[in-house]
Amino acid sequence: MPPLVDGGLPLLGSLPALLSQQAEFFPRARMRHGDVYRLRLGPLSMIVVNHPRHVQHVLRDRSSKYGKGGALWDSLRTLLGNGLGVSEGDHWLRQRRMMQPHFHRERLDELVGVMVDAIDDELEVWDVAAREGSPLDAMRAVSPLVMKLIARALLGSDITREEIELVTARATFAINYVFRGIVAQELPPWVPVPGRRRYQQALRDMDAVLLKLIERSERRRQRAGDSGGLLAMLVSMVDPETGQRMTASQLRDEVVNLFLGGYETTAVGLAWTLQLLLREPAVMAELRAEVDGVVGRGRPDASHLAKLSYTRMVFQEALRVRPPLWWLVRVAVVDDEIDGFHVPAGTFVLAPTYAIHRHPECWEDPDRFDPWRFTPERTASRHKLAWVPFGTGQRQCIGSTFALAEAQLVLARLVQRYTFAAGSPRRAAVPALSMTLRIENGTPFRVTRRSPP
């Protein structure tokens, strides 16, 4: 068996150390215990793997030996139902087969105009902050923008400011609760869990807003010449092998997966990008120079995306340094072996993306922010799975191309329109562990409208 990280506490194991050190726990544990070790977090025990070859083993080469069962995935299903992110087997294959064609690059290019419109509408709030000199919080400033973009591009309907605020608050609570609920799933059902009733209400509130968005999309779809976004295609899709459509329950689960998954990870990724750029003025200047040279002060369109290579690399490097999806977890379905270590059936196997993105065999000076790591030449020289912010293999995030295009457009529009200045006090934002890698003690900033050319 791999070496056990000794947490020193019989019941809690390494949980206090993890809560204290947060994301930095994993790179430190790898340095002390090697690329494969065992970890106990309260009632949960797992094997932690830290090298890109382990990700390839678990998620690609022997993916049939690993599934999405146990307390963690059961906890996630209370939020996501049986949608694409958590489903398995024939059901997952059928849903993926139906949805995949609508996330090809050609289809996403058609949505660029919708995405830019949504960004511009939300920047009216940023303009007020610019006029008043009000400080902005990265996550609070970016979240409504991303949510409006997702609602329009995915659901083909608009979302009101009140609905944005409601879903943001409920989603934040629900995601944090699910993270705590991973441990709670191992407790007897009679043990009271603080927040359980509030969590159930949060789910009902989010479902109510999503139902309204779906209804609006259906009304728009019925109008001549209005496609209604990706949701309309989900409603009308037919499995080519069975001739079946999605049931209402399946549609709900897929909408929740795409909406919350696309919103949360992209918003966190963009918020971290802004936090990192505030501390990297040279990178910010180069980013602005590229956008000015490619787009000028005009409107970005699909033809600009390939030319905004540095903009894309900035986001890719932000996803490396601060990956929103900081963990990849599977459960061994049968006995297996990783690097000579026995993995019994039923064992959780955790690949901490945060540590893999810092592995010294793949990344020189890994804590330094350097977008040029993602040139084609340097990317080709690394292990292909040294960078896995969207997972890999058959279960790679279906919206990865969408997320990268979305980030390019948001960053381009922001630097076109504003200059950024870090507020006071200047402090380094701390990565805090939840279902995503959230920002703690972030740096506030102010924006100023750029003068016209």
Short mmCIF file of C-alpha atoms in Angstrom, two decimals, residues 11 55-56 85 102 123 125 128 154-155 158 202 214 234 256 290 306 310 315 345 453:
data_model
loop_
_atom_site.label_atom_id
_atom_site.label_comp_id
_atom_site.label_asym_id
_atom_site.label_seq_id
_atom_site.Cartn_x
_atom_site.Cartn_y
_atom_site.Cartn_z
CA LEU A 11 -10.78 10.38 14.11
CA VAL A 55 -4.27 10.76 -14.67
CA GLN A 56 -3.73 8.92 -17.94
CA GLY A 85 -21.29 15.37 -15.21
CA HIS A 102 -23.91 20.94 -30.41
CA LEU A 123 -20.75 46.02 -18.43
CA VAL A 125 -22.74 47.88 -14.05
CA VAL A 128 -21.22 52.80 -12.97
CA LEU A 154 -27.26 28.07 -23.41
CA LEU A 155 -30.91 28.71 -22.68
CA ASP A 158 -32.48 36.46 -20.67
CA ALA A 202 -31.69 26.49 -2.30
CA ILE A 214 -36.72 27.15 -19.92
CA LEU A 234 -31.66 19.74 -26.28
CA VAL A 256 -28.57 22.17 -14.23
CA GLU A 290 -2.84 42.06 -28.44
CA ALA A 306 -7.88 32.28 -33.29
CA TYR A 310 -2.02 35.46 -26.02
CA PHE A 315 -6.55 32.21 -19.33
CA ALA A 345 -11.93 -2.17 -5.30
CA PRO A 453 -8.63 56.37 -29.88
#
